[in-house]
Short mmCIF file of C-alpha atoms in Angstrom, two decimals:
data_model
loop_
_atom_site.label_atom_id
_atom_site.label_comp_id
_atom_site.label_asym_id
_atom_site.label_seq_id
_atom_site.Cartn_x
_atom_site.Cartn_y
_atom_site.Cartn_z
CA UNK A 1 98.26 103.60 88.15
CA UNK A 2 95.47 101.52 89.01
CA UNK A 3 95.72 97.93 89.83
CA UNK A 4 92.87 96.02 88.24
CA UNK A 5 92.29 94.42 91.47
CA UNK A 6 91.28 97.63 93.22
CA UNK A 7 88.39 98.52 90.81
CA UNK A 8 85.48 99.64 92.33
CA UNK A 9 82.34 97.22 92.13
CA UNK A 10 80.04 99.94 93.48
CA UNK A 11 78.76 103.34 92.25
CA UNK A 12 81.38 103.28 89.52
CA UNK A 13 81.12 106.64 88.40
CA UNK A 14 82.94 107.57 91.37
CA UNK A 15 85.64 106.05 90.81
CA UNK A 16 89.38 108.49 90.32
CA UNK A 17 91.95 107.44 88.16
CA UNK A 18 94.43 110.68 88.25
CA UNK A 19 96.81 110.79 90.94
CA UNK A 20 96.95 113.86 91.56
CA UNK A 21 93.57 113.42 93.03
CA UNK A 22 94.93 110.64 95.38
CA UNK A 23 97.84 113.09 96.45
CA UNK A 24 95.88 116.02 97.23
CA UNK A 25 93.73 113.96 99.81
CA UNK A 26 96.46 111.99 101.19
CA UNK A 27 98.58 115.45 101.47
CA UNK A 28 95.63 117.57 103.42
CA UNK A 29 94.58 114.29 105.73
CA UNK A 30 96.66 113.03 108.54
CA UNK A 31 94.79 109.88 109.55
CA UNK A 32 95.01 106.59 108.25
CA UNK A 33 92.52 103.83 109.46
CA UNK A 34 94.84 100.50 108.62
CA UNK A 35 93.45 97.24 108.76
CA UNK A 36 94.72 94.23 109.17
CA UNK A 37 94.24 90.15 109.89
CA UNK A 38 95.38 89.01 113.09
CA UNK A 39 96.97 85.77 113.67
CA UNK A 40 93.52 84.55 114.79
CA UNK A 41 92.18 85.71 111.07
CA UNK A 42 90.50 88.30 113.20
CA UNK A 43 90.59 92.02 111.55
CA UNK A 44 91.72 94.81 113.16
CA UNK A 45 91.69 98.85 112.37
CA UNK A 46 94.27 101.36 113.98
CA UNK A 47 94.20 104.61 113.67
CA UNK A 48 97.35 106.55 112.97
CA UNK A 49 99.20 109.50 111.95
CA UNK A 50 100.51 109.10 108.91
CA UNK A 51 102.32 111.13 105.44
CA UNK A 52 102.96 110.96 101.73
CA UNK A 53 106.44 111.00 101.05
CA UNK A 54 106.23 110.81 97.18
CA UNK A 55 105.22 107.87 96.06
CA UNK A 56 105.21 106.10 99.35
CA UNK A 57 103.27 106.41 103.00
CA UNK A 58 104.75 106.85 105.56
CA UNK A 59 103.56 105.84 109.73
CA UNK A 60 105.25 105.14 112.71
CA UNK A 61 105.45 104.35 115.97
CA UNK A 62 107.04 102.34 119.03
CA UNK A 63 109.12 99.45 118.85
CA UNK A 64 106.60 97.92 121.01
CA UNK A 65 103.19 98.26 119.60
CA UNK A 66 101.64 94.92 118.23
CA UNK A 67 100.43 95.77 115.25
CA UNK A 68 103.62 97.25 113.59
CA UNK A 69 104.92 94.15 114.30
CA UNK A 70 102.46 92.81 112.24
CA UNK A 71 103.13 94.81 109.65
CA UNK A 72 106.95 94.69 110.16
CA UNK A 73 106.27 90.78 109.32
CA UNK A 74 104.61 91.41 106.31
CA UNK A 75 101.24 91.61 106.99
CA UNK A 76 98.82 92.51 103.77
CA UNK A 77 97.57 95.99 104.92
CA UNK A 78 94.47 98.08 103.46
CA UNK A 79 95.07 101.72 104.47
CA UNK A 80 92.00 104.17 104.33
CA UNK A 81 92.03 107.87 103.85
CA UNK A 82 89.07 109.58 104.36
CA UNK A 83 87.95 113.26 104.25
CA UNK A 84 84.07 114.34 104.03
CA UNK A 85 83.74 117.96 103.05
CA UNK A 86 79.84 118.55 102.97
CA UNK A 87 76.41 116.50 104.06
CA UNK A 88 74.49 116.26 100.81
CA UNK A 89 71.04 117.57 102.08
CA UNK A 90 68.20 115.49 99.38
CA UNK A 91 64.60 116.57 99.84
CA UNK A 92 64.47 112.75 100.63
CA UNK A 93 66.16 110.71 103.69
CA UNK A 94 66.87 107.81 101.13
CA UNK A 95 68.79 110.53 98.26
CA UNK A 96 70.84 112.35 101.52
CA UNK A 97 74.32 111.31 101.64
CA UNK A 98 77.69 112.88 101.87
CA UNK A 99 80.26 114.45 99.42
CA UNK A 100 83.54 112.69 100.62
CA UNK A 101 86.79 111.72 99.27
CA UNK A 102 87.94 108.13 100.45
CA UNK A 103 91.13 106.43 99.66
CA UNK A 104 92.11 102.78 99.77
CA UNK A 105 95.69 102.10 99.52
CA UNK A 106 96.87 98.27 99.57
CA UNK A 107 99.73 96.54 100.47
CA UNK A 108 102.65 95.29 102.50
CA UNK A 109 104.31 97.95 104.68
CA UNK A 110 107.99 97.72 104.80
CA UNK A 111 110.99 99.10 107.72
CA UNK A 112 112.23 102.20 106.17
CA UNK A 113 116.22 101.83 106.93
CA UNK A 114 118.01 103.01 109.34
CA UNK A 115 119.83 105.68 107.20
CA UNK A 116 116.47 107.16 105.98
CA UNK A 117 114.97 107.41 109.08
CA UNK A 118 115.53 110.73 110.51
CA UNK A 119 114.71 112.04 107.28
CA UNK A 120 111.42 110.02 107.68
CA UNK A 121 110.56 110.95 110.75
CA UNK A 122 111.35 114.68 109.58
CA UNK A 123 108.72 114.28 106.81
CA UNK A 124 106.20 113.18 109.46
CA UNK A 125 106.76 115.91 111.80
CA UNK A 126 106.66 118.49 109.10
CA UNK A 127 103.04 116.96 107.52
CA UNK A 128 101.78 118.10 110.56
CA UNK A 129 103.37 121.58 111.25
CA UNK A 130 105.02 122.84 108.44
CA UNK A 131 108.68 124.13 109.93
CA UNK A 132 108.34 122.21 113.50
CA UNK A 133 111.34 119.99 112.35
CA UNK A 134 113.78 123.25 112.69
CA UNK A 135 112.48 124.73 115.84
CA UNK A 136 112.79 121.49 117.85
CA UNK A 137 116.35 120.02 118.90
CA UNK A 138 117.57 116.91 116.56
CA UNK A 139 116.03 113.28 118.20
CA UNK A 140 118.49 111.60 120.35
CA UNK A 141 120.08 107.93 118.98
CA UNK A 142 117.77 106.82 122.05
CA UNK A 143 115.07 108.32 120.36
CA UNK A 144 115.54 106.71 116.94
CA UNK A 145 116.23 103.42 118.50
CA UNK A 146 112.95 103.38 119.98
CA UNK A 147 110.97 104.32 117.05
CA UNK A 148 109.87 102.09 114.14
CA UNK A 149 108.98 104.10 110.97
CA UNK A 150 107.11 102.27 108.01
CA UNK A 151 106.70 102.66 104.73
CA UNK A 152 104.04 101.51 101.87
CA UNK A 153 104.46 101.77 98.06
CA UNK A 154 101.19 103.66 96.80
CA UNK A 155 100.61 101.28 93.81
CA UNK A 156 97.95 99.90 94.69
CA UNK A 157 94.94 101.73 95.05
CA UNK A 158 91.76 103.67 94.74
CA UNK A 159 89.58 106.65 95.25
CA UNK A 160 85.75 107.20 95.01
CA UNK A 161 84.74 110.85 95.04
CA UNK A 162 81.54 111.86 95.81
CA UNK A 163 80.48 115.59 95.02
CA UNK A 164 77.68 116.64 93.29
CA UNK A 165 74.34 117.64 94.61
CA UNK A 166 71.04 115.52 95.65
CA UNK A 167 69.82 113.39 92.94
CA UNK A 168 66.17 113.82 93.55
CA UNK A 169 63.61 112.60 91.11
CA UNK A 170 61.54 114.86 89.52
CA UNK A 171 58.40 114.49 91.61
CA UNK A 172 60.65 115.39 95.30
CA UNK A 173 61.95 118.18 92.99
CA UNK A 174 58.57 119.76 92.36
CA UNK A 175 57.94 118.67 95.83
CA UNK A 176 58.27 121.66 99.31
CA UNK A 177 61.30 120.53 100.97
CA UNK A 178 64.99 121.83 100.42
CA UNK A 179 67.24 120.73 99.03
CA UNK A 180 71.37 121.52 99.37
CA UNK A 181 74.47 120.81 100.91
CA UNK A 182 76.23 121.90 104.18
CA UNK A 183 79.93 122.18 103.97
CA UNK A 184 82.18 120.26 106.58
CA UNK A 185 85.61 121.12 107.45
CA UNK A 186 88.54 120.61 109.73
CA UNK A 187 90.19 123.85 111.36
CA UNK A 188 92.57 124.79 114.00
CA UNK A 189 92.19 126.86 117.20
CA UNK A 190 94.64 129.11 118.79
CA UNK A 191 97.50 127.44 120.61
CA UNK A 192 97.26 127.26 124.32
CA UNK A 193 100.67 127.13 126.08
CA UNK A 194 101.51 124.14 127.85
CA UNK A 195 101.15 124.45 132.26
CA UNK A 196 104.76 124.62 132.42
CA UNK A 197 105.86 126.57 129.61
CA UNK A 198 108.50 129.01 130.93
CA UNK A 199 107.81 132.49 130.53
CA UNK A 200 108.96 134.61 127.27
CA UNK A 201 108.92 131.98 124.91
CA UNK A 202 106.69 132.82 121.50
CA UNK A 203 104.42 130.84 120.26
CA UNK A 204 106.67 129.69 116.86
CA UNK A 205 105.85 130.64 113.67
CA UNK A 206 105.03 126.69 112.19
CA UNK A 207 102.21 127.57 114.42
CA UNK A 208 101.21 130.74 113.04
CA UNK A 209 100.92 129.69 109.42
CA UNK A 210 97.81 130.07 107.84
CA UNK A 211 96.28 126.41 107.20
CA UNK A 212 93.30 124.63 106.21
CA UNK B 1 81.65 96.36 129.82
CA UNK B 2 85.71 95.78 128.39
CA UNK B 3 85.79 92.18 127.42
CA UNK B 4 89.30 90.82 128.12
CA UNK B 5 90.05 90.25 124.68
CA UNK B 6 89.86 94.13 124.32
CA UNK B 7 92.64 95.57 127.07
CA UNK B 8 94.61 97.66 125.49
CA UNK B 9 98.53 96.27 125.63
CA UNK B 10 100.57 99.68 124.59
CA UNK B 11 99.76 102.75 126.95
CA UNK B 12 97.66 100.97 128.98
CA UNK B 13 97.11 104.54 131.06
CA UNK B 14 94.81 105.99 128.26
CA UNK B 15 92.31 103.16 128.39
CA UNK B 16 89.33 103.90 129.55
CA UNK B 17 86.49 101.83 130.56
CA UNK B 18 83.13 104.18 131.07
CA UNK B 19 80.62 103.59 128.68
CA UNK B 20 79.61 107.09 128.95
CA UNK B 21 82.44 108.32 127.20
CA UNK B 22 82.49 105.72 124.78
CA UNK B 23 78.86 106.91 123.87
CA UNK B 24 80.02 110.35 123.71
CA UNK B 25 82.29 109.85 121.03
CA UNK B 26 80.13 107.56 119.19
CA UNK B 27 77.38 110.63 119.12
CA UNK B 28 79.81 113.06 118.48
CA UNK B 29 81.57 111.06 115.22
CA UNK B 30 79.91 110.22 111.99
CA UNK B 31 82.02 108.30 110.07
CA UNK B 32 83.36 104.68 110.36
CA UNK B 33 85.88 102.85 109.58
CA UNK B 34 85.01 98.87 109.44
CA UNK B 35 87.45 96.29 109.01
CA UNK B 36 86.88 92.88 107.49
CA UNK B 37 88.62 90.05 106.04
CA UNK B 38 87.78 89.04 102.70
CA UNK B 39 87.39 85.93 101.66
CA UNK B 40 90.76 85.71 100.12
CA UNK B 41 92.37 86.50 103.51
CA UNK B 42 93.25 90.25 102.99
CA UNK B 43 92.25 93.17 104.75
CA UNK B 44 89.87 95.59 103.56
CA UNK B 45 89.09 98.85 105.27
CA UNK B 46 85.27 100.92 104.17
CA UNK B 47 84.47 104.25 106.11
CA UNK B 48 80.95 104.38 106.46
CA UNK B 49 78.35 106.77 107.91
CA UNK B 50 76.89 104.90 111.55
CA UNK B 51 74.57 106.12 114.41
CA UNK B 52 74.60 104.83 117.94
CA UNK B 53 71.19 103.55 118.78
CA UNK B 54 71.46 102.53 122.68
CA UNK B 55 73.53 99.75 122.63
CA UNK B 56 74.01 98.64 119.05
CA UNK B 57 75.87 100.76 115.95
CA UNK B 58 73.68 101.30 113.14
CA UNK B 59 74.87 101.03 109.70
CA UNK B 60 73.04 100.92 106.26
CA UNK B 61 73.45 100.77 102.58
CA UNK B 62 72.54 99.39 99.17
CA UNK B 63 71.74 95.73 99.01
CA UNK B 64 74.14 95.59 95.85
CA UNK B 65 77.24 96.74 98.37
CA UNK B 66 79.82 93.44 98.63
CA UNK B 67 81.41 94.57 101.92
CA UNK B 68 77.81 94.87 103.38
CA UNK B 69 77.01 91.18 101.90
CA UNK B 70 79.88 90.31 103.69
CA UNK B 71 78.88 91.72 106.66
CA UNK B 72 75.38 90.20 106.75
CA UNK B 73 77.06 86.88 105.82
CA UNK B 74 78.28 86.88 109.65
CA UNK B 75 82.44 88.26 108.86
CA UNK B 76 84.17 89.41 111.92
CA UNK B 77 84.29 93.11 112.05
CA UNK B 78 86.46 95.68 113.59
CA UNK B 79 84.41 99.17 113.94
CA UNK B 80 87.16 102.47 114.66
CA UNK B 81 85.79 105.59 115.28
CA UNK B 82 88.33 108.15 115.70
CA UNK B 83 88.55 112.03 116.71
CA UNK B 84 91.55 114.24 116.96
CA UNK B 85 91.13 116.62 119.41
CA UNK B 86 93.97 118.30 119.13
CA UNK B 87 98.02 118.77 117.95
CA UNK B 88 100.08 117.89 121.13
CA UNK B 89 103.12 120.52 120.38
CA UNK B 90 105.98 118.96 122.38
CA UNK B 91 109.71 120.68 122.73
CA UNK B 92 110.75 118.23 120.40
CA UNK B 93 109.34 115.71 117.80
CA UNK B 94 109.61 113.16 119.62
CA UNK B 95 107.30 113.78 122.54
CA UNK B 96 104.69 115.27 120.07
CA UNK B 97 101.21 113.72 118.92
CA UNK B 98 97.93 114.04 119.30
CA UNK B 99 95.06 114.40 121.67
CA UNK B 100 92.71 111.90 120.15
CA UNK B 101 89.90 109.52 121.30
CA UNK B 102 89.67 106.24 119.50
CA UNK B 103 87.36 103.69 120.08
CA UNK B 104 86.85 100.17 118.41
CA UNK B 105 83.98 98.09 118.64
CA UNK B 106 84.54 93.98 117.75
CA UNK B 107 81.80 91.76 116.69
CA UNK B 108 79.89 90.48 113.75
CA UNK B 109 76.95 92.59 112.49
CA UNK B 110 73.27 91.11 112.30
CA UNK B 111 71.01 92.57 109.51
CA UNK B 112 68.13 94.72 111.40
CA UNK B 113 64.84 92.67 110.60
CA UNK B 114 61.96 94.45 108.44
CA UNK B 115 59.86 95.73 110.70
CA UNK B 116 62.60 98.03 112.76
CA UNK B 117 63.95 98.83 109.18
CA UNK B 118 62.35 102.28 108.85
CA UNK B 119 62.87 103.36 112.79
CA UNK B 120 66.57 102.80 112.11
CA UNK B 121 66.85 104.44 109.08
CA UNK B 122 65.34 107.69 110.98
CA UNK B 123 68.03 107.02 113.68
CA UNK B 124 70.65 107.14 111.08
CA UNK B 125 69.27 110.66 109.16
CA UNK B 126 68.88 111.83 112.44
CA UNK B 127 72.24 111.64 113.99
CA UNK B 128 73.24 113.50 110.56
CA UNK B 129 70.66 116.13 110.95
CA UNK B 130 68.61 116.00 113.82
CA UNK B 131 64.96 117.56 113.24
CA UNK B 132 65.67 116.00 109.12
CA UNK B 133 63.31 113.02 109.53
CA UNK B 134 60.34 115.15 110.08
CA UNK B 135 60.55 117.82 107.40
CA UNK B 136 60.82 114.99 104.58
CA UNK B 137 58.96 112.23 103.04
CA UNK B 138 58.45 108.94 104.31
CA UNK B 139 60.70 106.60 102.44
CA UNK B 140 58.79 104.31 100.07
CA UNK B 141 58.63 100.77 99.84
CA UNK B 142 61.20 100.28 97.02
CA UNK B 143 63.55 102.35 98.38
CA UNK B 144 63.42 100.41 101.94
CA UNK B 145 63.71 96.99 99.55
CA UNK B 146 66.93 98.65 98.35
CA UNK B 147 68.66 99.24 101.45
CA UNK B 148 70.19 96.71 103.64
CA UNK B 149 70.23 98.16 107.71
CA UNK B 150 72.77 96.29 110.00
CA UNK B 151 73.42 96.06 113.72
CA UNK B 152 76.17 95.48 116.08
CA UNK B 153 76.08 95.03 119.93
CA UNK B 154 78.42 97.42 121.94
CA UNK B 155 79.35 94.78 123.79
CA UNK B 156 83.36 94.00 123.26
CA UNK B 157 85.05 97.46 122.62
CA UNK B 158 88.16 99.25 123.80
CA UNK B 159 88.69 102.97 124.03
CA UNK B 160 91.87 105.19 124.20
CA UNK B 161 91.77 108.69 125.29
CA UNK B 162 94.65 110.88 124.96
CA UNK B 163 94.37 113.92 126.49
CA UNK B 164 97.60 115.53 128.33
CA UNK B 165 100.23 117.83 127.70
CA UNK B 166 103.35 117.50 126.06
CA UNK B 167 105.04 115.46 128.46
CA UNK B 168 109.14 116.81 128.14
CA UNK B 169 111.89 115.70 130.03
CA UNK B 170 113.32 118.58 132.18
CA UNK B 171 115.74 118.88 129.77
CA UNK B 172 113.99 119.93 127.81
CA UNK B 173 111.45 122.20 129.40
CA UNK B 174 114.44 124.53 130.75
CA UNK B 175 115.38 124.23 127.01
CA UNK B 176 114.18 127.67 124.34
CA UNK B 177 111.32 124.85 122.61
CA UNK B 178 107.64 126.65 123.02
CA UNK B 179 105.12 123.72 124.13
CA UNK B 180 101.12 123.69 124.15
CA UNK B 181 98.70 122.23 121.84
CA UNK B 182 96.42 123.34 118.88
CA UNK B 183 93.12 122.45 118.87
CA UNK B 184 91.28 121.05 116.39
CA UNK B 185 87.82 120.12 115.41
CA UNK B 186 85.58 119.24 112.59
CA UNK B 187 83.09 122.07 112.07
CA UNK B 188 79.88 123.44 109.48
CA UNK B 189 79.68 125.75 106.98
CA UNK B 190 76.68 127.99 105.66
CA UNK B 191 74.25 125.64 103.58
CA UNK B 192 74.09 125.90 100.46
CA UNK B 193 71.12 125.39 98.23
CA UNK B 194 70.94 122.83 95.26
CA UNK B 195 71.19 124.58 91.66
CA UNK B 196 67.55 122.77 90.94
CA UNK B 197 65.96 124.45 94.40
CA UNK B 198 62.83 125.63 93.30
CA UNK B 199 62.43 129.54 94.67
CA UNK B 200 60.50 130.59 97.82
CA UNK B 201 61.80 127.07 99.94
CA UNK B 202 63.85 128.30 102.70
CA UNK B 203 66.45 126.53 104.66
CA UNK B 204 64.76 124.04 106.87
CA UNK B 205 64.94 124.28 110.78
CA UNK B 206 67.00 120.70 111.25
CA UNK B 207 69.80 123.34 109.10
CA UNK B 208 69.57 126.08 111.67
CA UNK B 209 70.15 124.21 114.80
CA UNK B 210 73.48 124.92 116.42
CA UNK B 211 75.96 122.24 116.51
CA UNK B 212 79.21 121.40 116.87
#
């Protein structure tokens, strides 16, 4: 669903309706850039983890950060996703861009309840590494009490895709320079063992999974 | 410089106040993420490509863009750039997160007058692709008319560096939970050329350099 108020003004054609689309990027990013207006009517962007739970976000944090307080009080929120996958290589600077998939979600963020958070929290730790949640002890009540966990409705929002190829005119096509794109991706290194990691302990298989 | 409006409140310990590595990140990141307030009052996040020119971020874009109207019109603007370094793999979810840097730069942007127009625009295709500038055409005049260039002082910014180990209580430690990290980074694949390449036009030099 698209609210009418989140149609795109610019380069239209980009512009995803199907949200499956949406899903796929919010389910293979773990960033969120959320924005906000200070009590000063200054904006502000954090960066945090967050995680699609169905059709909601999830984030979270400590009871004493700021800005979830700001959201806690209801703050209107604008929550960007963004992935680029390749530099879009034009044979001119002013046709070179990127192909990238960027996600606005809109809102007010909510306290997920009290009941529902260590199932929250589980669906955080498990966007991250798959399996984690059963190879670590359960949080403490100290644990819970000190984390705030969040949650957003994903009703309102949109996505612009970008990627096709450069969108020369004829005469740079006839022209001598190349023309192409360079993919971009994230990837993972091999774990390194913390300093004091006592001896004889595997590295666990949520680790070992093959990922992007 | 850290203005005082910009100390960090929450885990005061990662702040970090050397420009240098500030400047590092900003050379190392490509992509944005500018908050503003509209003029309705809410929040709206756009990830954009930038470029650190000495001490100012470069932006640009088409003079149609609203957010970039908005911009020039004088709005406040938060600027987060953000890199994940790495998964911090604690013994249990709790203690786990992420070795990131993120830095945000406050201020209003100023549009970058006519005649530094075209030096900025190189700036910008060159932090993409460095060499790129060279091996294309000059931009021409109506493509310069349709792109709007803006600048922002790095003078108010904070930055946040996380960078440890999974910091478990003994507890846990002596407990069977394996502990390290997992690195991560953004990397770049083989190019690939355009359907419309014409033959014979190999892949250009600023392609070829090694990089991140």
């Amino acid at each position: 669903m698209i609210d009418p108020s989140v149609q795109i003004t610019r380069l239209r054609e980009k512009q995803r309706t199907d949200r499956s689309e949406l899903d796929a990027l919010l389910d293979s990013a773990r960033i969120a850039h959320i924005g906000l207006v200070r009590p000063d009517r200054t904006p502000v962007v954090i960066a945090t983890l967050f995680a699609r739970d169905g059709d909601r976000i999830l984030i979270h944090g400590s009871t004493g950060a700021g800005w979830l307080r700001l959201l806690q009080a209801g703050a209107a929120a604008s929550v960007a996703v963004t992935a680029v996958d390749a530099i879009v290589v034009a044979r001119s600077a002013f046709e070179s861009s990127m192909r990238y998939r960027s996600a606005v979600i809109f809102g007010s963020f909510a306290v997920v309840n009290a009941a529902e958070t260590l199932a929250a929290l589980e669906v955080l730790t498990e966007a991250v590494l798959p399996g984690r949640w059963a190879e670590v002890r359960a949080p403490t009540a100290k644990e819970i009490a000190a984390t705030v966990v969040l949650q957003l409705p994903i009703t309102s929002w949109s996505l612009k895709v970008s990627d096709g190829w450069p969108d020369d005119p004829v005469s740079d096509v006839e022209g001598p320079a190349w023309a192409g794109i360079v993919p971009v991706s994230e990837v993972r290194g091999t774990p390194q063992a913390a300093p004091d990691l006592r001896p004889g302990i595997p590295i666990p298989p949520s680790l070992l999974a093959p990922r992007l």
